Every structure is written in structure tokens, then in C-alpha cells.
Coordinates of C-alpha atoms and ligand atoms in Angstrom, one line a residue:
X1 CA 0.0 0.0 0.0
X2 CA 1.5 3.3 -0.7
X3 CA 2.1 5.9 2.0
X4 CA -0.9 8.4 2.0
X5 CA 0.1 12.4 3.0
X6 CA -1.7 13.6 6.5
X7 CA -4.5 16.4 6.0
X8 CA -2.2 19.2 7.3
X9 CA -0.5 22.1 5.0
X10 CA -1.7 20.4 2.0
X11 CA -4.8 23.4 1.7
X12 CA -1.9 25.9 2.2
X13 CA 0.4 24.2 -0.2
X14 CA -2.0 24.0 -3.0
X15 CA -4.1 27.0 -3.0
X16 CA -4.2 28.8 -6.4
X17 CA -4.1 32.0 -4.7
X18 CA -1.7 31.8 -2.4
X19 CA 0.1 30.4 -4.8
X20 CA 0.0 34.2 -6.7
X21 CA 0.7 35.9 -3.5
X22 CA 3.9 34.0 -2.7
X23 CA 5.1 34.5 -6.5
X24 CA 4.9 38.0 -5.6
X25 CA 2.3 39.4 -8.5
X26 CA -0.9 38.8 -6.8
X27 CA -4.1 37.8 -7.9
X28 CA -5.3 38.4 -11.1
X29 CA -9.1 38.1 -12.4
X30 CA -8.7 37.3 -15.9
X31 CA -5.7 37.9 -17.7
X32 CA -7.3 36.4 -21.1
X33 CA -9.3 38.9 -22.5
X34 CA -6.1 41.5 -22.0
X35 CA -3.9 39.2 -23.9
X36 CA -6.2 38.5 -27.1
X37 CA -6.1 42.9 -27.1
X38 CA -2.4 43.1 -27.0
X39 CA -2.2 40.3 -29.9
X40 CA -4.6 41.5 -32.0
X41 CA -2.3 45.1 -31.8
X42 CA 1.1 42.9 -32.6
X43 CA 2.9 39.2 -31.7
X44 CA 6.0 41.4 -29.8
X45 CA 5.3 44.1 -27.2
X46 CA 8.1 46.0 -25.1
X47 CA 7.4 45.4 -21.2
X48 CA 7.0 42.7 -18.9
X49 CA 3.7 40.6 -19.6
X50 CA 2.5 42.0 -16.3
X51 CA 2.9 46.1 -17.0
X52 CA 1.4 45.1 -20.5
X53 CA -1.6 43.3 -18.1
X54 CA -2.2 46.4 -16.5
X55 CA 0.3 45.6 -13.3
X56 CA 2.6 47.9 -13.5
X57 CA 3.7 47.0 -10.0
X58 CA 3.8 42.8 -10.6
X59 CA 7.6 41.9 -9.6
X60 CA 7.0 38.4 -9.9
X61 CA 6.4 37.5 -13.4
X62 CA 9.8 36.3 -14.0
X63 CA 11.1 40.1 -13.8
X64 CA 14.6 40.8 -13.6
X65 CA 15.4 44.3 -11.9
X66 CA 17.1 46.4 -13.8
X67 CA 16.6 44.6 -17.7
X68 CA 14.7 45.2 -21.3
X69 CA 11.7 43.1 -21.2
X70 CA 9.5 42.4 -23.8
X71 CA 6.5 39.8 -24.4
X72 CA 6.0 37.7 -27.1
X73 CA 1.7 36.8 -27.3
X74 CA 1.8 35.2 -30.9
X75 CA 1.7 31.3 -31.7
X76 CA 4.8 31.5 -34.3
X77 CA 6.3 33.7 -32.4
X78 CA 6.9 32.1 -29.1
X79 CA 7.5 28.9 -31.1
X80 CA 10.8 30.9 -32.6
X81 CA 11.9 31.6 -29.1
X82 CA 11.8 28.3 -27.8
X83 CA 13.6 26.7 -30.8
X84 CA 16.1 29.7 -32.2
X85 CA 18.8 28.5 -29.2
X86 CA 21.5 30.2 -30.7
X87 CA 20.1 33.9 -30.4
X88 CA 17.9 32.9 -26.5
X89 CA 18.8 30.8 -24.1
X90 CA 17.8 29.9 -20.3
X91 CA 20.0 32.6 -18.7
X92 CA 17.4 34.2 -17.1
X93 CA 16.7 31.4 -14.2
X94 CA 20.0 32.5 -13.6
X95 CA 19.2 35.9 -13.4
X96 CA 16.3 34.9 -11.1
X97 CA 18.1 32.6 -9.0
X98 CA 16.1 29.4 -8.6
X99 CA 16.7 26.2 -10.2
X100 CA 20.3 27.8 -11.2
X101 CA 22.2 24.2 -10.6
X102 CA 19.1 22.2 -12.9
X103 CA 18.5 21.5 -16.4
X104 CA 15.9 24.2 -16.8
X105 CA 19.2 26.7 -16.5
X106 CA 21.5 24.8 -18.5
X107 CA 21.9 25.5 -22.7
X108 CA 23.9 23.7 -25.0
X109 CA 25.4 20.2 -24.7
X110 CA 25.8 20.4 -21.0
X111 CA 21.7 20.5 -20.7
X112 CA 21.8 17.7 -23.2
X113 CA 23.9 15.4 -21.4
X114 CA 21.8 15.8 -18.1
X115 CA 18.7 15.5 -19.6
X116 CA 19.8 12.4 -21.3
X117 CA 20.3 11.0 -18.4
X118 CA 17.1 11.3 -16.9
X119 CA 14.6 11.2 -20.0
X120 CA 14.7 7.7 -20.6
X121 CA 12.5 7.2 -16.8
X122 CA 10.0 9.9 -18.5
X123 CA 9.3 8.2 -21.8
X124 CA 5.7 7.5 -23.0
X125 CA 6.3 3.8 -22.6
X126 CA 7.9 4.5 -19.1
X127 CA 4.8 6.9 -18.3
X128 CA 1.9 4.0 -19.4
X129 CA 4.4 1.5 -17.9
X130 CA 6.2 1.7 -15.5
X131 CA 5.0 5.3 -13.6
X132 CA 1.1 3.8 -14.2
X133 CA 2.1 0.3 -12.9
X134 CA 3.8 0.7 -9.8
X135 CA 3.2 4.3 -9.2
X136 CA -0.1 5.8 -10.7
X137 CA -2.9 3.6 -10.4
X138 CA -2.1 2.2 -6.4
X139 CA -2.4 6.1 -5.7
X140 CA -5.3 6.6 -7.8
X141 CA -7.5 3.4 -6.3
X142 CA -6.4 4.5 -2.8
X143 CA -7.4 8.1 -3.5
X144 CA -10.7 8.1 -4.9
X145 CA -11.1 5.0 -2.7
X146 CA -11.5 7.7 0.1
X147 CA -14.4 8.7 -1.3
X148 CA -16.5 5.6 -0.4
X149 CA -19.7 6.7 1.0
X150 CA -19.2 10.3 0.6
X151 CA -22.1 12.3 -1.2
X152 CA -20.4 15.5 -2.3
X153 CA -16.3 16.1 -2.0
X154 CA -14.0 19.5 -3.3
X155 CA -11.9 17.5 -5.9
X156 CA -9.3 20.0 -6.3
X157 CA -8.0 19.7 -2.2
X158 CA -9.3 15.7 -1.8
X159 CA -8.0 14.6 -5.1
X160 CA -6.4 16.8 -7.4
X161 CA -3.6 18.6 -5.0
X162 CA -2.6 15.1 -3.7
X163 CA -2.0 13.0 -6.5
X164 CA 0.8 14.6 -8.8
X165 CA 2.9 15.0 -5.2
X166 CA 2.3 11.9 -4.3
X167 CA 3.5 10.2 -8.2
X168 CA 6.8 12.1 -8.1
X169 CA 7.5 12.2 -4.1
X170 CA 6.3 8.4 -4.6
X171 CA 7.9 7.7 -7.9
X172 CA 11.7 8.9 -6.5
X173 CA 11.4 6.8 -4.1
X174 CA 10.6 9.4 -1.0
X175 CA 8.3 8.8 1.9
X176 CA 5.3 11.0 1.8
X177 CA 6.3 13.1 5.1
X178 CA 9.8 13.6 3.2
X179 CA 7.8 15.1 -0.3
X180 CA 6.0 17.1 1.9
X181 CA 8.4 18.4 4.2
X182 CA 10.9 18.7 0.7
X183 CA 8.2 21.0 -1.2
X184 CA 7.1 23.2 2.3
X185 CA 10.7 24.2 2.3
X186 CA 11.3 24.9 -1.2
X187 CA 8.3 27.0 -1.5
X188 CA 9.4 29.0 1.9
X189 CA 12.7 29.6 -0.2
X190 CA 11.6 30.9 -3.3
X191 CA 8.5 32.9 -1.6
X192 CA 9.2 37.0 -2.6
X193 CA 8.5 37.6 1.6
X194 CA 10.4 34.9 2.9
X195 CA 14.0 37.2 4.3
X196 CA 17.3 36.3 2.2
X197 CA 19.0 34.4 5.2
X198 CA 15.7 32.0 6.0
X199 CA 15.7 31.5 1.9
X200 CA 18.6 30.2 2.1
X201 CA 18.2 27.8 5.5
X202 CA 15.0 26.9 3.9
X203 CA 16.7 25.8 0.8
X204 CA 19.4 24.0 2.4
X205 CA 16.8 22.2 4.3
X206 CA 14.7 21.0 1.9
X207 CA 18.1 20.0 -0.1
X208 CA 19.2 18.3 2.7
X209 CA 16.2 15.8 2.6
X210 CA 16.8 14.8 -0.6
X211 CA 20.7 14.3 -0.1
X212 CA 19.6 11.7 2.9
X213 CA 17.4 9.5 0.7
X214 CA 20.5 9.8 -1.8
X215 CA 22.7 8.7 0.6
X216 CA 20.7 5.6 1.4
X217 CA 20.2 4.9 -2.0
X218 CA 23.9 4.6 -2.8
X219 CA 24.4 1.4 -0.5
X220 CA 20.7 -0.2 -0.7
X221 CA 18.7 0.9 -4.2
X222 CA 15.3 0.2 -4.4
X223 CA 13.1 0.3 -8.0
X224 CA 13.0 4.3 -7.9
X225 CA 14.2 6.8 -10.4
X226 CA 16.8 7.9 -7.3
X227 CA 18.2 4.4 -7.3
X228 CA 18.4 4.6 -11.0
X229 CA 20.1 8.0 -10.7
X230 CA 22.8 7.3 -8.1
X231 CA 23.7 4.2 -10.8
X232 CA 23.5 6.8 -13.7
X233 CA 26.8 7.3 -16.3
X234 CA 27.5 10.7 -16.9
X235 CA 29.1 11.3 -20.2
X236 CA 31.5 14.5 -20.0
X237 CA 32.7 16.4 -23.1
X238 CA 35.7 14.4 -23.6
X239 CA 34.2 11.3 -23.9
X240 CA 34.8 9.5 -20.2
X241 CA 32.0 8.8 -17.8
X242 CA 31.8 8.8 -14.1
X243 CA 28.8 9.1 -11.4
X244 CA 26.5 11.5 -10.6
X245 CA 27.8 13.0 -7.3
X246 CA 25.4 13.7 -4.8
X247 CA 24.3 17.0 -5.1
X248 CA 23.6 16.1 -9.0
X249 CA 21.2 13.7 -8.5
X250 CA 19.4 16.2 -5.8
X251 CA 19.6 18.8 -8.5
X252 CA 17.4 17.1 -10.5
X253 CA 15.3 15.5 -8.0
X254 CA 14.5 19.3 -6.5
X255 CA 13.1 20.5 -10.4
X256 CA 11.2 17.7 -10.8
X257 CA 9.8 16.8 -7.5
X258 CA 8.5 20.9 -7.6
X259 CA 8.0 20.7 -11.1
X260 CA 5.9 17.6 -11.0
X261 CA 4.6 18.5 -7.5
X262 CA 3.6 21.7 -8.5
X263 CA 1.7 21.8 -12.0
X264 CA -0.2 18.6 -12.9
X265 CA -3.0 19.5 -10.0
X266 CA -3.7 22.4 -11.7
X267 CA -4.1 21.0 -15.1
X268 CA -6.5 18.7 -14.0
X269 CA -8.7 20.7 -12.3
X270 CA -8.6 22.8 -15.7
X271 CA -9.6 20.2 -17.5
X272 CA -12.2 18.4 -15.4
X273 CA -13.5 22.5 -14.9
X274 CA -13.8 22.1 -19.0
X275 CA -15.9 19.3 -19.0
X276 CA -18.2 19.5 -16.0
X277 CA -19.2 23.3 -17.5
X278 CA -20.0 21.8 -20.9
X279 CA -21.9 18.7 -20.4
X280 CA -22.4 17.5 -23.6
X281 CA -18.3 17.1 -24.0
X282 CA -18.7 14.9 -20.5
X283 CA -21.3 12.8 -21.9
X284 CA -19.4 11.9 -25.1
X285 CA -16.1 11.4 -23.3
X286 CA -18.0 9.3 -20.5
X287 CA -19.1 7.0 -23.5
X288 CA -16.0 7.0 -25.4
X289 CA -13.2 6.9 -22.7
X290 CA -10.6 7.5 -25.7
X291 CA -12.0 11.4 -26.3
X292 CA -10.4 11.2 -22.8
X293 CA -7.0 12.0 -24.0
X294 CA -8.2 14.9 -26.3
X295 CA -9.7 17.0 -24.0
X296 CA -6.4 16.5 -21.9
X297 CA -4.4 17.8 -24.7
X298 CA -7.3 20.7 -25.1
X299 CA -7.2 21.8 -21.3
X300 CA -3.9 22.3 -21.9
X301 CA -4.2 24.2 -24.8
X302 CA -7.4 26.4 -23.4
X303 CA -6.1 27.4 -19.9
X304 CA -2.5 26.1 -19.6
X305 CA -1.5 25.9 -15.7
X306 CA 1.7 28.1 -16.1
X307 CA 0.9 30.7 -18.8
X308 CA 4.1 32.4 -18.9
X309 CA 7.5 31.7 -19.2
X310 CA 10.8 33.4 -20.2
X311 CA 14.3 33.6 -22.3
X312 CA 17.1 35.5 -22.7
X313 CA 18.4 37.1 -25.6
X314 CA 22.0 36.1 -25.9
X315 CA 22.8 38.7 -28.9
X316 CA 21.1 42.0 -30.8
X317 CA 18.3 40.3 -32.8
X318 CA 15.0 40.5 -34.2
X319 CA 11.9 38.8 -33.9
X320 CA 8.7 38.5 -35.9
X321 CA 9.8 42.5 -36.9
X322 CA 10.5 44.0 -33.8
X323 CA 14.4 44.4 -32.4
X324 CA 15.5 43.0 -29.4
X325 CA 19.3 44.0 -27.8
X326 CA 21.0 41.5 -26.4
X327 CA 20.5 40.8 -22.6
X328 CA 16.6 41.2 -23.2
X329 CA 14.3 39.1 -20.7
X330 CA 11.5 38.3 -22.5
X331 CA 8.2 37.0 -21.4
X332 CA 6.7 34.3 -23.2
X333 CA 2.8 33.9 -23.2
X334 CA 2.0 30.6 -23.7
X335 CA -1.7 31.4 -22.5
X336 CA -2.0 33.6 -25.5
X337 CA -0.1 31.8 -27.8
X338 CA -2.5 29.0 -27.6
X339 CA -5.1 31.1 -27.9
X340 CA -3.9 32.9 -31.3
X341 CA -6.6 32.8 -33.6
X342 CA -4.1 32.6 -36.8
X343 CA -4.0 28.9 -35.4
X344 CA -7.1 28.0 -33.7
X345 CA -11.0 28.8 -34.5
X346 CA -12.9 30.5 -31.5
X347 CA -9.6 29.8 -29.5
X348 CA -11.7 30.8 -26.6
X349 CA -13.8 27.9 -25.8
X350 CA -12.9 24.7 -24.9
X351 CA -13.4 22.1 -27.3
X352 CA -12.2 18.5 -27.6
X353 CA -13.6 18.2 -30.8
X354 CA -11.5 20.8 -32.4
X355 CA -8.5 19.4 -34.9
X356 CA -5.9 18.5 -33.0
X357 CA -3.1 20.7 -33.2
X358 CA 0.4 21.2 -30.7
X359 CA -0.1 23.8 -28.6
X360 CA 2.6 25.2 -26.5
X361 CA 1.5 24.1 -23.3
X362 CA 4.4 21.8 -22.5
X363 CA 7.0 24.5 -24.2
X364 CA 8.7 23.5 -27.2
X365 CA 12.6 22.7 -28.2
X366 CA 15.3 21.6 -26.0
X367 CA 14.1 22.5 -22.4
X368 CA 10.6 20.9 -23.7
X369 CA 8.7 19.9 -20.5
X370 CA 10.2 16.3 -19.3
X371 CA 7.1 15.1 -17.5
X372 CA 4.6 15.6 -19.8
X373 CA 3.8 12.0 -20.3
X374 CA 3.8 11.1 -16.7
X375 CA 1.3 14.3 -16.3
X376 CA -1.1 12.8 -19.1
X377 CA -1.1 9.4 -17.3
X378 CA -1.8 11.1 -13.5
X379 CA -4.8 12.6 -15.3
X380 CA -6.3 10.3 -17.4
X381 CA -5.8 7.8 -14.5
X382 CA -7.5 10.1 -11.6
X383 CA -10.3 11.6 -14.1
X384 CA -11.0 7.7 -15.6
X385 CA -11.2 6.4 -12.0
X386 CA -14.4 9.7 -11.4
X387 CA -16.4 8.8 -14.2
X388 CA -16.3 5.0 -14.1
X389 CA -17.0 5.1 -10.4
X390 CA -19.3 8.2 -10.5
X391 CA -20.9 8.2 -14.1
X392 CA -23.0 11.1 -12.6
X393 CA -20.9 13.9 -10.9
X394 CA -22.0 16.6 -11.2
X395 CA -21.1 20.5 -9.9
X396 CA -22.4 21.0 -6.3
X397 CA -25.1 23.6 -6.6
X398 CA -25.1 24.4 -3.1
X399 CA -22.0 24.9 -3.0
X400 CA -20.2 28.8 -4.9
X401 CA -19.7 27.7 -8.2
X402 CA -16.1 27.3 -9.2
X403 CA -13.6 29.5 -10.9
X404 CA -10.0 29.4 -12.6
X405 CA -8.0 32.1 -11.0
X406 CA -4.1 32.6 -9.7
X407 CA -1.4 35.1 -10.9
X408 CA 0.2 35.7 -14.3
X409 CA 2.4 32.8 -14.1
X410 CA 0.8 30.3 -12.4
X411 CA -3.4 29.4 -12.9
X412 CA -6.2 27.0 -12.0
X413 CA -9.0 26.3 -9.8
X414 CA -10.1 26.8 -6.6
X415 CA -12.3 24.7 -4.9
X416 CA -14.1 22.2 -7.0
X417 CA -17.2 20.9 -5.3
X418 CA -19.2 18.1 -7.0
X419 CA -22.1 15.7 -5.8
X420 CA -20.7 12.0 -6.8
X421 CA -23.9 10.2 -6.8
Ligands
HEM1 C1 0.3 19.5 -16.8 C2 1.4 19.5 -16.2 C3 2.7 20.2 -16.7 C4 2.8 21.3 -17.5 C5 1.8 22.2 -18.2 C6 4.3 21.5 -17.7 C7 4.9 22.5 -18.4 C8 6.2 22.7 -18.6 C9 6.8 23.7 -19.4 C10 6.1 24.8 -20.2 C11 8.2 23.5 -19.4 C12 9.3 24.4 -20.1 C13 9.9 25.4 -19.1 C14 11.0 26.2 -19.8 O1 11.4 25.9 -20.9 O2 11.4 27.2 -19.2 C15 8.4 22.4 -18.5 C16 9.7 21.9 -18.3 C17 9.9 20.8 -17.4 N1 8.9 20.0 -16.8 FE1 6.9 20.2 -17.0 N2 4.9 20.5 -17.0 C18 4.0 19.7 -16.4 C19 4.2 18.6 -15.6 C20 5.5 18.1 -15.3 C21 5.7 16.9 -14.6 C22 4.6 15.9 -14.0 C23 7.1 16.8 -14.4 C24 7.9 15.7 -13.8 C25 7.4 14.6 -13.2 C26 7.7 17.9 -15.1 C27 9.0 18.1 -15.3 C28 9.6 19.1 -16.0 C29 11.0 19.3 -16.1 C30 12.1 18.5 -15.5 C31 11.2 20.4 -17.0 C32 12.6 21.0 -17.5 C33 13.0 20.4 -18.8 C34 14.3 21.0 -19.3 O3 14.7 22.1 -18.9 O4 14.9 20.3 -20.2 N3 6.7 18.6 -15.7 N4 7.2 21.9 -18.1

């Protein structure tokens, strides 16, 4: 039986809003409407995405004090920043200081010979096998298990926030209390409020966790992606290999532990947000499961979870027309890229029966998200599990009906009340 994570900090931990507070931009209402504007007037704007929102004051959005930013809204356009790594790179997470020592900062061959490393345990046959056999379903059966006699429950705190934490914290092999404690001390650390010194205790603390279960690993491995790790060949530029020392393995282990921990819940509260607010999409996915993976792929599209992302530009360039210097942060909109009617028909609404198309959701290019397969089996396993065991949830009505809300960079639902039976 896998280990199950107490009640406690898990409300704090993932609450949309708070989540926006301790990014340091705040709640926004709805950013989408702004962003369709802005595009229609151009694909490159000077400015942060968050002066350009109307928040002249957001410091969070991946700002870097005293830089040139610009945003890029446009489907083609943000495409050509993830893939043109010769003219912008990652430097920026640099800039901001988190994740500096992971692959999400590293360019070039160095970020391919980590990531080579670690991709093969994030494969889509790895994701349907392995991660959904000894990982994903045993959390899914227990979790929704819990629901057992229950008339009405809030997915999003009972179901949703628990189950990505649990598949990575589970899947590197860490006991719950260890994922928990590891993510309460990483978000303490890169929380705008929290005082330099305690961001860096926090962050040693929560590093320190991991570099115990690496420890044990080394003398007695166990079938987890940190056993694998600590057995890992690193290939250096010359051409010999050696282990991964210590604080490599945590490296990776703190990205995608937050990383995995700290997205997926969102995304399927999106999605299952999509469906329960357009019923006639529900019914035809409850009676073909395989339209299932569709409207995944359209949540994603319609409301991706982290909307914005960045880049820096590593010389004087130009994109899509407009010149950018070199040393230029610049934002990203994924939320209106996927939106960009150039590409998509009434890119507004959610619709799983739309052609399918690759949106931007999961990035694109190099740094192009590593999880993603492991996210579309945590979701199709946990909203599955709902419908064959509840074919009619429904919203709550006496309950306040449900929204998507958050910050610029980071968005999904509240609470998400439904009646099972
Ligand atoms: C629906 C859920 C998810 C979404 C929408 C998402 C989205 C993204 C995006 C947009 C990036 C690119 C970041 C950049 O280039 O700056 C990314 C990178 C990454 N994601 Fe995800 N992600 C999700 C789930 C996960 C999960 C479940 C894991 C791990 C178990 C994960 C691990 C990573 C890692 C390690 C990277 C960095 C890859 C690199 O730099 O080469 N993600 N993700």
C-alpha cells in the first residue's frame, strides 16, 4: 500500500491564490481577455507581460530588476523563441536565481547530457508502464477509494492537489512526510516575503532531505528513479564517464519533484473545470473513454497551468519584426499563444472536438517539458477512475460555483465541489 500524506499544510500548499501571493504578482481576475487585445495590436510588445496586463507593480512574473523586457503573445512567435537557441537561451533562471544548478538553466550540450540522463524514466512507454504500474494507479484506487460513501467532496483539495505530489515524491522513491516536508521548504525559499538568510536555510533544508534519501540509496537501491540516478553514467565532453555525485542527483530531483509536484494538480482541475461546465463534452467522453486523452491535450491548450514563461536574448536580434538587444528578458505567453486565432478557431472555448493541433502548453525545443507523459497518465488515471466510479458527478449547486483564478504565471482552480452520486 503506498504511503498516503496527512490532511495538514496540503490546503496551504496548493491553493491557487496563495500560490500568486507568494510568486509575488498577486491575484489576477482574468488575464485572457487583455492578452487577445495586446495580440490583436502585434505578436511582440516592449514590457513585462505584467505592466502590459495592466500591473505595473507585478515583480514576480519572472522580472529581472534592472533589464529590457519584452512579451511575445503570438503562436509563431513564441514557437521561434523556444527553438532559435542560438540567439535565446535559459539565462534568465539565472538571473532569477532558482533552479540555477538544474536543467531548466543549463543550454547547450551540458543540458543535453543531463537531460539524457534522466529522459529515458520519463518516456511515454515508461509513463503508461512503468510510472502507471507501480506508481499511478495504487495512488489513484487509494485516493478516490477515500471517497467511499461520501455524497459530495472538493476535488481539487481531496483529489487533485494530492495526487501529482504523491507520483513524483512516490515515484523517487521518497516517503510521503519527506515530499512534503521537501516541497514546504522549497516554497518557503523561493516565496518573494520569505527574508534572504531564511531563503537560504529553507533551501538547504529541503536540499538536505533529498541528499539523505540519496545517501541511502547509494548502498541499498530500491526500484525508484533515485536508485536509477545514483547508478547513472554521466558522459562528459571528452568522452569519459563517471557518477553522478550527490548533489547532482538532488539537483534534479529538487526540479522535478517541484516541477511535477507543483503543475499537474492544476491542469487537471482545468480540465475536469472544461468538461463539467460543458456537459455534452462529458457525456461523449463518459461514452468513449478515448476522447479522454483529447480533451487533456485541449485543457492544456485552453487554460494552460503556467501561462508564462521566459528567455534571454544572448545577442542583438529581431523577432517577428521588432528588435530586441541582447541581454533582453523576455516573457513568453503561452496562455495567448495557444489562444492565437491565426492557429485556432474560436480559440476561446474549450473544445475537444477541435482538430488537433500542438499547442505550447508543455514549451517546445530543448528545455521541452520532461514530465509531460507522466502528467497525461496522472490525469487520465484520476479523471478515468471519477467517471467509471461516479458516471453522474456533477457540480455541487449548493455549493459557490467554481472558478480558474491565480497570478500571471501560475493558474487554475479553486475549490471544486461536485455531488458523486
Ligand atoms: C500538466 C502539467 C505540466 C505542464 C503544463 C508542464 C509545463 C512545462 C513547461 C512549459 C516547461 C518548459 C519550461 C521552460 O522551458 O522554461 C516544462 C519543463 C519541465 N517540466 Fe513540466 N509541466 C507539467 C508537468 C510536469 C511533470 C509531471 C514533471 C515531472 C514529473 C515535469 C518536469 C519538467 C522538467 C524536469 C522540465 C525541465 C526540462 C528541461 O529544462 O529540459 N513537468 N514543463
Amino acid at each position: 500500500m503506498t504511503e498516503m500524506l496527512g490532511e495538514h499544510d496540503l490546503d496551504d500548499m496548493f491553493d491557487i491564490d496563495g500560490d500568486a501571493e507568494r510568486n509575488g504578482g498577486g491575484v489576477v481576475d482574468d488575464p485572457y481577455p487583455i492578452w487577445a487585445e495586446l495580440l490583436k495590436q502585434g505578436p511582440v510588445h516592449k514590457g513585462g507581460i505584467g505592466g502590459l496586463t495592466g500591473r505595473e507593480n507585478d515583480r514576480g512574473t519572472m522580472y529581472i530588476e534592472g533589464a529590457v523586457h519584452y512579451s511575445v503573445l503570438g503562436f509563431a512567435g513564441v514557437s521561434e523563441v523556444f527553438t532559435r537557441k542560438e540567439d535565446f537561451d535559459s539565462g534568465h533562471y539565472q538571473d532569477m536565481g532558482t533552479f540555477t544548478d538544474t536543467i531548466l538553466a543549463m543550454d547547450g550540450s551540458g543540458h543535453r547530457r543531463y537531460r539524457d540522463l534522466i529522459q529515458e524514466h520519463f518516456q511515454p512507454a515508461q509513463a503508461s508502464g512503468w510510472w502507471r504500474e507501480n506508481v499511478i494507479s495504487g495512488l489513484v484506487e487509494e485516493l478516490v477509494g477515500r471517497f467511499d460513501g461520501k455524497d459530495a467532496v472538493d476535488l481539487n483539495s481531496q483529489l487533485f492537489a494530492r495526487l501529482p505530489m504523491q507520483t513524483v515524491t512516490a515515484g523517487f522513491g521518497l516517503s510521503a512526510q519527506e515530499g512534503l516536508d521537501f516541497r514546504k521548504g522549497l516554497l518557503a525559499a523561493m516565496n518573494h516575503l520569505t527574508p534572504p538568510q531564511e531563503k537560504m536555510e529553507q533551501m538547504q533544508a529541503a536540499t538536505e532531505i533529498l541528499e539523505n534519501v540519496i545517501r541511502e540509496r547509494q548502498t541499498e537501491p530500491r526500484d525508484d528513479v533515485i536508485s536509477r540516478l545514483v547508478k547513472a553514467e554521466m558522459k562528459e565532453e571528452d568522452g569519459t564517464t563517471r557518477l553522478l555525485t550527490v548533489s547532482e542527483v538532488a539537483s534534479f530531483c529538487k526540479l522535478i519533484v517541484f516541477a511535477g509536484g507543483g503543475t499537474t494538480w492544476k491542469q487537471l482541475g482545468i480540465t475536469t473545470f472544461g468538461l463539467l461546465n460543458n456537459p455534452e463534452q462529458l457525456e461523449a467522453v463518459r461514452a468513449d473513454r478515448s476522447l479522454l486523452a483529447k480533451a487533456i491535450l485541449e485543457g492544456a491548450r485552453w487554460y494552460p497551468n503556467d501561462p508564462v514563461f521566459a528567455r534571454k536574448a544572448m545577442r542583438d536580434t529581431e523577432l517577428q519584426g521588432t528588435k530586441i538587444p541582447k541581454g533582453a528578458i523576455i516573457h513568453l505567453c503561452l496562455g495567448a499563444a495557444n489562444r492565437d486565432p491565426a492557429r485556432w478557431e474560436n480559440p476561446e472555448k474549450f473544445d475537444l472536438f477541435r482538430p488537433v493541433q500542438r499547442s505550447l502548453a508543455f514549451a517546445a525545443g530543448a528545455h521541452s517539458c520532461l514530465g509531460q507523459h507522466v502528467a497525461r497518465e496522472e490525469m487520465l488515471g484520476a479523471i478515468n477512475a471519477l467517471l467509471d466510479r461516479y458516471p453522474n458527478m456533477r457540480w455541487d449547486p449548493s455549493m459557490p460555483p467554481a472558478k480558474l483564478s491565480g497570478g500571471l504565471i501560475s493558474r487554475g482552480p479553486g475549490p471544486l465541489h461536485v455531488l458523486l452520486n
